[in-house]
Amino acid sequence: MTTASSSGTPLAAPAGRETFSSRKLFILSAIGSAVGLGNIWRFPYIAYENGGGAFLVPYLVALLSAGIPLLFLDYAIGHKFRGSAPLAYRRLHRSAEVLGWWQVLVCFIIAIYYAVIIAWSAMYTWFSVTKAWGADPGAFFTGDFLQVSESVNVGFNFVPGVFWPLMITWVVVIGIMVAGVNKGISRANAVFLPLLVVMFIILVVQSVFLPGAVDGLNAFFTPNWEALGDPGVWAAAYGHIFFSLSVAFGIMVTYSSYLKRKTDLTGSGMVVGFANSGFEILAGIGVFAALGFMAHNAGTAVGDVAVPGIGLAFIAFPTIVSAAPAGALMGVLFFGSLVFAGVTSLISILEVIVAAVQDKLGWSRVKASLAVSIPVAFISLLLFPTATGLYLLDTFDAFVNSFGILAGALVAVIIIAWFLRKLPMLSDHLNKVSSVRMRTTWIALVSVVAPLVLGYILYNEFATKITETYEDYPVWFVGVFGWGMAGALVVGALLLTLIPWSAKSKLNDPEYAAMVAADEAEETR
C-alpha cells in the first residue's frame, strides 16, 4: 500500500474507479463542460466591446498561450494522479490538497445559482411559443416573471413560476449524477451536445437571413486595430479564455482522472479548446445577426441594442423573437440551446464535488451523488426562486469568478510551478502518449505567462471592487455575499483539508500501486 509523498510520487487511486468508455466520450463531456451559457451570451459582447474582429487576435493568443496550456496542466494532474481535485492535488504533494478543496467549494457556489438560469431558460423556451413577454420583455422579466423586489435583501417570497422549473431541473440533473460517469454524464453529453450544435446552427442560419443581419455581422467582425494597443482588451481576452475552458476549478482534473491509462491528452485538449472557440464564434455570428435585425427594426445602431449576459438573453432576445419572421422557432432554438448548454456544464460542476466526496469518504457513486446533489439543490431552491434571488445570483457570480476561479488559478499555478516545481514531471506525463509534445515552451507559458496575466486581471478586479460598491448594492450585502463568500472559500478549503481521510477513502489502493509500478517498469525499459 502506497502513502502520501512530498516527492510527488502518485498515491493509490480508487479501486474500480469509473472511466470514460472511450476518448470520444471524454472529449464530448469536456466540450459539454466548456460550452456553457457564457459562450452564448458573454463572448459575443466581449468581442464586440474589445475591438470587434480585431479581438480575435488577442483571443487566439490567449487561447494558445494560457488557455490550452492550463487545460493541459489540469489534464496532467488529473490523469497522472487518478483522483478528484483534492485527491489528485494531495498525491501531487500533501500540502497541495487545499487547492483541490478550494476548487470544490468554487463549484459548490456556482452550482447553487447556475441551475436557476437553466430553469429560466426552460421557461423562456415555452414562453417563446406564445411570446408571453408581450410588448415589454424587460418589464416582464424582472416584474411578471421574477417578481424582483425593489429592496436588495435576502427574502423568502417564493416565485412559483421559477420554483417549479428549478425543481424539475434539479430532478433531471440529480438523475444524471446518480447514473454515473458512463451511464449518466457520458450519455447526457452524447445526447445534449449534438442537439445543442444542431439547434444553434439552425438558429444561426435563420438569423443571418433576417433584415439588418449584415449590419450586426459588420459590427461584430469589423476590426478596430487600435484596440490592440489597449491592455484592457488583452486582459479581457485572457479573462474570458480562463472562464470559457473550465480550467482551474477542478472540472478537467476530475474528468481527466476518468480517462484510460494510455490516452492522448494533448491531442484531446487541442480538440476541446478549438471546438469551444469554434462554438463561441458561431454564437457571435448568430447573436449579432439577430441584434442587427433588432437594430434595423428599431431604427437604431447595433451598439444601442448590444447588451451582455442576462440582459441579452432574457430581454434583448425576446424582443427579437417578437418581431422576427418565425420568431417562435427562433426563441425555442435559442432558449433550448441555453438549457442544453447549461445542463452539460452543471453536471460537470457537480461532478467535481461528488468525486471529492467519493474519494474522501469512500462512498458509493449513488450515496455520494445524493449526499451532494440534494443539499445543493435544497440551498438553490431556498435562495434563488425568490423575489431577491437575482441580487444574490449577480453578487455570487461576480465575486466567485474573480476571487474564486481567478485567485484559485493564480495560487495553484504559483505553488505548482515555483514552490513544488512539478511542471517537468507533469510535462513528462503529458508526453508519454500525446501527439503534441509539451516541454520547455509549455513550462514557460504555465510558470511565467499564466501567473503574470492572472495577477494583472486579479489586481484590476480587486482594485475595481474595493473602490466601488458593487452595483450600488448595500455594503452589508456585498460584504456578506461577495467578499464574505470569497473569504469563506479559502477558510472552508483549509478546514476540509484538516478533516482526516476516512479509513474507507480512496487515498490508498493496491490496484493503483500496481498501475504505478507498471508505468515505472515501462520507463526503465
PDB file of C-alpha atoms in Angstrom, residues 209-391:
ATOM      1  CA  PHE A 209     -31.221  35.927 -43.374  1.00  0.00           C
ATOM      2  CA  LEU A 210     -33.062  38.481 -41.241  1.00  0.00           C
ATOM      3  CA  PRO A 211     -33.248  42.118 -42.459  1.00  0.00           C
ATOM      4  CA  GLY A 212     -30.338  44.054 -40.963  1.00  0.00           C
ATOM      5  CA  ALA A 213     -28.321  40.930 -40.156  1.00  0.00           C
ATOM      6  CA  VAL A 214     -25.410  42.205 -42.248  1.00  0.00           C
ATOM      7  CA  ASP A 215     -25.197  45.330 -40.081  1.00  0.00           C
ATOM      8  CA  GLY A 216     -24.954  43.143 -36.988  1.00  0.00           C
ATOM      9  CA  LEU A 217     -22.248  40.988 -38.520  1.00  0.00           C
ATOM     10  CA  ASN A 218     -20.314  44.069 -39.607  1.00  0.00           C
ATOM     11  CA  ALA A 219     -20.472  45.375 -36.042  1.00  0.00           C
ATOM     12  CA  PHE A 220     -19.203  42.031 -34.749  1.00  0.00           C
ATOM     13  CA  PHE A 221     -16.423  41.407 -37.259  1.00  0.00           C
ATOM     14  CA  THR A 222     -15.213  44.860 -38.373  1.00  0.00           C
ATOM     15  CA  PRO A 223     -11.786  45.173 -36.735  1.00  0.00           C
ATOM     16  CA  ASN A 224     -10.747  48.131 -34.630  1.00  0.00           C
ATOM     17  CA  TRP A 225      -6.996  47.613 -34.804  1.00  0.00           C
ATOM     18  CA  GLU A 226      -6.308  50.458 -32.382  1.00  0.00           C
ATOM     19  CA  ALA A 227      -7.911  48.344 -29.645  1.00  0.00           C
ATOM     20  CA  LEU A 228      -4.899  46.017 -29.760  1.00  0.00           C
ATOM     21  CA  GLY A 229      -2.872  48.733 -28.053  1.00  0.00           C
ATOM     22  CA  ASP A 230      -5.175  48.691 -25.025  1.00  0.00           C
ATOM     23  CA  PRO A 231      -4.002  46.344 -22.221  1.00  0.00           C
ATOM     24  CA  GLY A 232      -7.611  46.055 -21.104  1.00  0.00           C
ATOM     25  CA  VAL A 233      -8.525  44.341 -24.375  1.00  0.00           C
ATOM     26  CA  TRP A 234      -5.825  41.730 -23.862  1.00  0.00           C
ATOM     27  CA  ALA A 235      -6.914  41.260 -20.256  1.00  0.00           C
ATOM     28  CA  ALA A 236     -10.491  40.730 -21.435  1.00  0.00           C
ATOM     29  CA  ALA A 237      -9.317  38.061 -23.880  1.00  0.00           C
ATOM     30  CA  TYR A 238      -7.318  36.166 -21.256  1.00  0.00           C
ATOM     31  CA  GLY A 239     -10.058  36.542 -18.660  1.00  0.00           C
ATOM     32  CA  HIS A 240     -12.682  35.135 -20.987  1.00  0.00           C
ATOM     33  CA  ILE A 241     -10.489  32.183 -22.001  1.00  0.00           C
ATOM     34  CA  PHE A 242      -9.935  31.181 -18.365  1.00  0.00           C
ATOM     35  CA  PHE A 243     -13.677  31.062 -17.707  1.00  0.00           C
ATOM     36  CA  SER A 244     -14.632  29.581 -21.053  1.00  0.00           C
ATOM     37  CA  LEU A 245     -12.422  26.479 -20.998  1.00  0.00           C
ATOM     38  CA  SER A 246     -13.454  25.346 -17.484  1.00  0.00           C
ATOM     39  CA  VAL A 247      -9.840  25.439 -16.297  1.00  0.00           C
ATOM     40  CA  ALA A 248      -8.666  25.893 -12.711  1.00  0.00           C
ATOM     41  CA  PHE A 249     -11.795  24.863 -10.858  1.00  0.00           C
ATOM     42  CA  GLY A 250     -11.451  21.126 -10.733  1.00  0.00           C
ATOM     43  CA  ILE A 251     -13.622  20.056 -13.664  1.00  0.00           C
ATOM     44  CA  MET A 252     -10.887  18.999 -16.059  1.00  0.00           C
ATOM     45  CA  VAL A 253      -8.809  17.483 -13.246  1.00  0.00           C
ATOM     46  CA  THR A 254     -11.807  15.308 -12.357  1.00  0.00           C
ATOM     47  CA  TYR A 255     -12.798  14.424 -15.921  1.00  0.00           C
ATOM     48  CA  SER A 256      -9.238  13.505 -16.935  1.00  0.00           C
ATOM     49  CA  SER A 257      -8.988  11.173 -13.929  1.00  0.00           C
ATOM     50  CA  TYR A 258     -11.654   9.029 -15.628  1.00  0.00           C
ATOM     51  CA  LEU A 259      -9.520   8.520 -18.754  1.00  0.00           C
ATOM     52  CA  LYS A 260      -7.855   5.235 -19.514  1.00  0.00           C
ATOM     53  CA  ARG A 261      -4.157   4.935 -18.688  1.00  0.00           C
ATOM     54  CA  LYS A 262      -2.916   5.363 -22.243  1.00  0.00           C
ATOM     55  CA  THR A 263      -4.718   8.390 -23.678  1.00  0.00           C
ATOM     56  CA  ASP A 264      -3.602  11.200 -25.958  1.00  0.00           C
ATOM     57  CA  LEU A 265      -4.027  14.074 -23.510  1.00  0.00           C
ATOM     58  CA  THR A 266      -2.692  16.970 -25.553  1.00  0.00           C
ATOM     59  CA  GLY A 267      -4.484  15.895 -28.731  1.00  0.00           C
ATOM     60  CA  SER A 268      -7.730  15.712 -26.764  1.00  0.00           C
ATOM     61  CA  GLY A 269      -7.061  19.131 -25.233  1.00  0.00           C
ATOM     62  CA  MET A 270      -6.494  20.698 -28.646  1.00  0.00           C
ATOM     63  CA  VAL A 271      -9.812  19.307 -29.892  1.00  0.00           C
ATOM     64  CA  VAL A 272     -11.641  20.604 -26.804  1.00  0.00           C
ATOM     65  CA  GLY A 273     -10.000  24.050 -26.938  1.00  0.00           C
ATOM     66  CA  PHE A 274     -10.665  24.706 -30.608  1.00  0.00           C
ATOM     67  CA  ALA A 275     -14.154  23.172 -30.553  1.00  0.00           C
ATOM     68  CA  ASN A 276     -15.053  25.525 -27.700  1.00  0.00           C
ATOM     69  CA  SER A 277     -13.689  28.534 -29.590  1.00  0.00           C
ATOM     70  CA  GLY A 278     -15.433  27.465 -32.784  1.00  0.00           C
ATOM     71  CA  PHE A 279     -18.759  27.366 -30.973  1.00  0.00           C
ATOM     72  CA  GLU A 280     -18.119  30.815 -29.496  1.00  0.00           C
ATOM     73  CA  ILE A 281     -17.543  32.325 -32.918  1.00  0.00           C
ATOM     74  CA  LEU A 282     -20.677  30.563 -34.186  1.00  0.00           C
ATOM     75  CA  ALA A 283     -22.573  32.062 -31.234  1.00  0.00           C
ATOM     76  CA  GLY A 284     -21.209  35.503 -32.097  1.00  0.00           C
ATOM     77  CA  ILE A 285     -22.487  35.198 -35.653  1.00  0.00           C
ATOM     78  CA  GLY A 286     -25.946  34.100 -34.554  1.00  0.00           C
ATOM     79  CA  VAL A 287     -26.314  36.647 -31.759  1.00  0.00           C
ATOM     80  CA  PHE A 288     -25.070  39.664 -33.721  1.00  0.00           C
ATOM     81  CA  ALA A 289     -27.049  38.794 -36.830  1.00  0.00           C
ATOM     82  CA  ALA A 290     -30.120  38.817 -34.590  1.00  0.00           C
ATOM     83  CA  LEU A 291     -29.049  42.077 -32.909  1.00  0.00           C
ATOM     84  CA  GLY A 292     -28.585  43.603 -36.367  1.00  0.00           C
ATOM     85  CA  PHE A 293     -32.214  42.755 -37.104  1.00  0.00           C
ATOM     86  CA  MET A 294     -33.268  44.242 -33.761  1.00  0.00           C
ATOM     87  CA  ALA A 295     -31.401  47.494 -34.536  1.00  0.00           C
ATOM     88  CA  HIS A 296     -32.833  47.575 -38.061  1.00  0.00           C
ATOM     89  CA  ASN A 297     -36.336  47.134 -36.702  1.00  0.00           C
ATOM     90  CA  ALA A 298     -35.879  49.863 -34.084  1.00  0.00           C
ATOM     91  CA  GLY A 299     -34.079  52.249 -36.428  1.00  0.00           C
ATOM     92  CA  THR A 300     -31.041  52.468 -34.148  1.00  0.00           C
ATOM     93  CA  ALA A 301     -27.373  51.467 -34.276  1.00  0.00           C
ATOM     94  CA  VAL A 302     -26.305  47.945 -33.324  1.00  0.00           C
ATOM     95  CA  GLY A 303     -24.335  49.380 -30.424  1.00  0.00           C
ATOM     96  CA  ASP A 304     -27.544  50.745 -28.933  1.00  0.00           C
ATOM     97  CA  VAL A 305     -29.088  47.272 -28.613  1.00  0.00           C
ATOM     98  CA  ALA A 306     -25.991  45.181 -27.811  1.00  0.00           C
ATOM     99  CA  VAL A 307     -26.015  44.161 -24.152  1.00  0.00           C
ATOM    100  CA  PRO A 308     -24.221  41.342 -22.293  1.00  0.00           C
ATOM    101  CA  GLY A 309     -25.347  38.419 -20.170  1.00  0.00           C
ATOM    102  CA  ILE A 310     -28.821  38.160 -18.728  1.00  0.00           C
ATOM    103  CA  GLY A 311     -29.957  41.341 -20.489  1.00  0.00           C
ATOM    104  CA  LEU A 312     -29.051  39.863 -23.872  1.00  0.00           C
ATOM    105  CA  ALA A 313     -30.706  36.517 -23.238  1.00  0.00           C
ATOM    106  CA  PHE A 314     -33.886  37.460 -21.411  1.00  0.00           C
ATOM    107  CA  ILE A 315     -34.620  40.997 -22.605  1.00  0.00           C
ATOM    108  CA  ALA A 316     -32.980  41.676 -25.976  1.00  0.00           C
ATOM    109  CA  PHE A 317     -33.584  38.250 -27.484  1.00  0.00           C
ATOM    110  CA  PRO A 318     -37.298  38.113 -26.624  1.00  0.00           C
ATOM    111  CA  THR A 319     -37.609  41.495 -28.358  1.00  0.00           C
ATOM    112  CA  ILE A 320     -36.037  39.930 -31.450  1.00  0.00           C
ATOM    113  CA  VAL A 321     -38.287  36.873 -31.222  1.00  0.00           C
ATOM    114  CA  SER A 322     -41.394  39.053 -31.088  1.00  0.00           C
ATOM    115  CA  ALA A 323     -40.507  40.868 -34.311  1.00  0.00           C
ATOM    116  CA  ALA A 324     -38.728  38.220 -36.379  1.00  0.00           C
ATOM    117  CA  PRO A 325     -40.388  36.023 -39.005  1.00  0.00           C
ATOM    118  CA  ALA A 326     -40.792  32.537 -37.476  1.00  0.00           C
ATOM    119  CA  GLY A 327     -39.790  34.175 -34.202  1.00  0.00           C
ATOM    120  CA  ALA A 328     -41.297  31.404 -32.089  1.00  0.00           C
ATOM    121  CA  LEU A 329     -38.945  28.893 -33.716  1.00  0.00           C
ATOM    122  CA  MET A 330     -36.001  31.221 -33.134  1.00  0.00           C
ATOM    123  CA  GLY A 331     -36.926  31.547 -29.459  1.00  0.00           C
ATOM    124  CA  VAL A 332     -37.289  27.813 -28.966  1.00  0.00           C
ATOM    125  CA  LEU A 333     -33.908  27.214 -30.622  1.00  0.00           C
ATOM    126  CA  PHE A 334     -32.136  29.933 -28.637  1.00  0.00           C
ATOM    127  CA  PHE A 335     -33.519  29.177 -25.202  1.00  0.00           C
ATOM    128  CA  GLY A 336     -33.426  25.436 -25.814  1.00  0.00           C
ATOM    129  CA  SER A 337     -29.724  25.844 -26.603  1.00  0.00           C
ATOM    130  CA  LEU A 338     -29.244  27.640 -23.303  1.00  0.00           C
ATOM    131  CA  VAL A 339     -30.916  24.736 -21.489  1.00  0.00           C
ATOM    132  CA  PHE A 340     -28.698  22.100 -23.103  1.00  0.00           C
ATOM    133  CA  ALA A 341     -25.510  24.176 -22.698  1.00  0.00           C
ATOM    134  CA  GLY A 342     -26.418  24.821 -19.070  1.00  0.00           C
ATOM    135  CA  VAL A 343     -27.145  21.190 -18.191  1.00  0.00           C
ATOM    136  CA  THR A 344     -23.900  19.848 -19.688  1.00  0.00           C
ATOM    137  CA  SER A 345     -21.938  22.458 -17.735  1.00  0.00           C
ATOM    138  CA  LEU A 346     -23.853  21.969 -14.479  1.00  0.00           C
ATOM    139  CA  ILE A 347     -23.262  18.218 -14.381  1.00  0.00           C
ATOM    140  CA  SER A 348     -19.526  18.804 -14.819  1.00  0.00           C
ATOM    141  CA  ILE A 349     -19.563  21.324 -11.954  1.00  0.00           C
ATOM    142  CA  LEU A 350     -21.415  18.914  -9.663  1.00  0.00           C
ATOM    143  CA  GLU A 351     -19.094  16.062 -10.623  1.00  0.00           C
ATOM    144  CA  VAL A 352     -16.177  17.906  -9.026  1.00  0.00           C
ATOM    145  CA  ILE A 353     -17.986  17.849  -5.674  1.00  0.00           C
ATOM    146  CA  VAL A 354     -19.345  14.308  -5.998  1.00  0.00           C
ATOM    147  CA  ALA A 355     -15.950  12.857  -6.916  1.00  0.00           C
ATOM    148  CA  ALA A 356     -14.304  14.651  -3.982  1.00  0.00           C
ATOM    149  CA  VAL A 357     -16.832  13.212  -1.521  1.00  0.00           C
ATOM    150  CA  GLN A 358     -16.438   9.735  -3.022  1.00  0.00           C
ATOM    151  CA  ASP A 359     -12.676   9.869  -2.690  1.00  0.00           C
ATOM    152  CA  LYS A 360     -12.575  11.397   0.798  1.00  0.00           C
ATOM    153  CA  LEU A 361     -15.197   9.158   2.400  1.00  0.00           C
ATOM    154  CA  GLY A 362     -15.058   6.046   0.233  1.00  0.00           C
ATOM    155  CA  TRP A 363     -18.777   6.218  -0.519  1.00  0.00           C
ATOM    156  CA  SER A 364     -20.541   4.596  -3.442  1.00  0.00           C
ATOM    157  CA  ARG A 365     -21.484   6.618  -6.512  1.00  0.00           C
ATOM    158  CA  VAL A 366     -25.175   6.713  -5.631  1.00  0.00           C
ATOM    159  CA  LYS A 367     -24.627   7.673  -1.994  1.00  0.00           C
ATOM    160  CA  ALA A 368     -22.131  10.409  -2.823  1.00  0.00           C
ATOM    161  CA  SER A 369     -24.294  11.810  -5.638  1.00  0.00           C
ATOM    162  CA  LEU A 370     -27.363  12.042  -3.418  1.00  0.00           C
ATOM    163  CA  ALA A 371     -25.388  13.378  -0.428  1.00  0.00           C
ATOM    164  CA  VAL A 372     -24.021  16.197  -2.592  1.00  0.00           C
ATOM    165  CA  SER A 373     -26.833  16.953  -5.035  1.00  0.00           C
ATOM    166  CA  ILE A 374     -29.771  17.039  -2.617  1.00  0.00           C
ATOM    167  CA  PRO A 375     -28.245  19.653  -0.228  1.00  0.00           C
ATOM    168  CA  VAL A 376     -27.013  21.746  -3.172  1.00  0.00           C
ATOM    169  CA  ALA A 377     -30.485  21.566  -4.721  1.00  0.00           C
ATOM    170  CA  PHE A 378     -32.095  22.480  -1.388  1.00  0.00           C
ATOM    171  CA  ILE A 379     -29.936  25.606  -0.993  1.00  0.00           C
ATOM    172  CA  SER A 380     -30.573  26.529  -4.620  1.00  0.00           C
ATOM    173  CA  LEU A 381     -34.335  26.138  -4.157  1.00  0.00           C
ATOM    174  CA  LEU A 382     -34.215  28.111  -0.918  1.00  0.00           C
ATOM    175  CA  LEU A 383     -32.308  31.155  -2.193  1.00  0.00           C
ATOM    176  CA  PHE A 384     -32.918  31.700  -5.890  1.00  0.00           C
ATOM    177  CA  PRO A 385     -36.576  31.212  -6.902  1.00  0.00           C
ATOM    178  CA  THR A 386     -37.394  34.212  -4.715  1.00  0.00           C
ATOM    179  CA  ALA A 387     -38.016  37.918  -5.236  1.00  0.00           C
ATOM    180  CA  THR A 388     -34.427  38.637  -4.109  1.00  0.00           C
ATOM    181  CA  GLY A 389     -32.778  35.735  -5.941  1.00  0.00           C
ATOM    182  CA  LEU A 390     -31.489  37.884  -8.815  1.00  0.00           C
ATOM    183  CA  TYR A 391     -29.437  40.063  -6.462  1.00  0.00           C
TER     184      TYR A 391
END
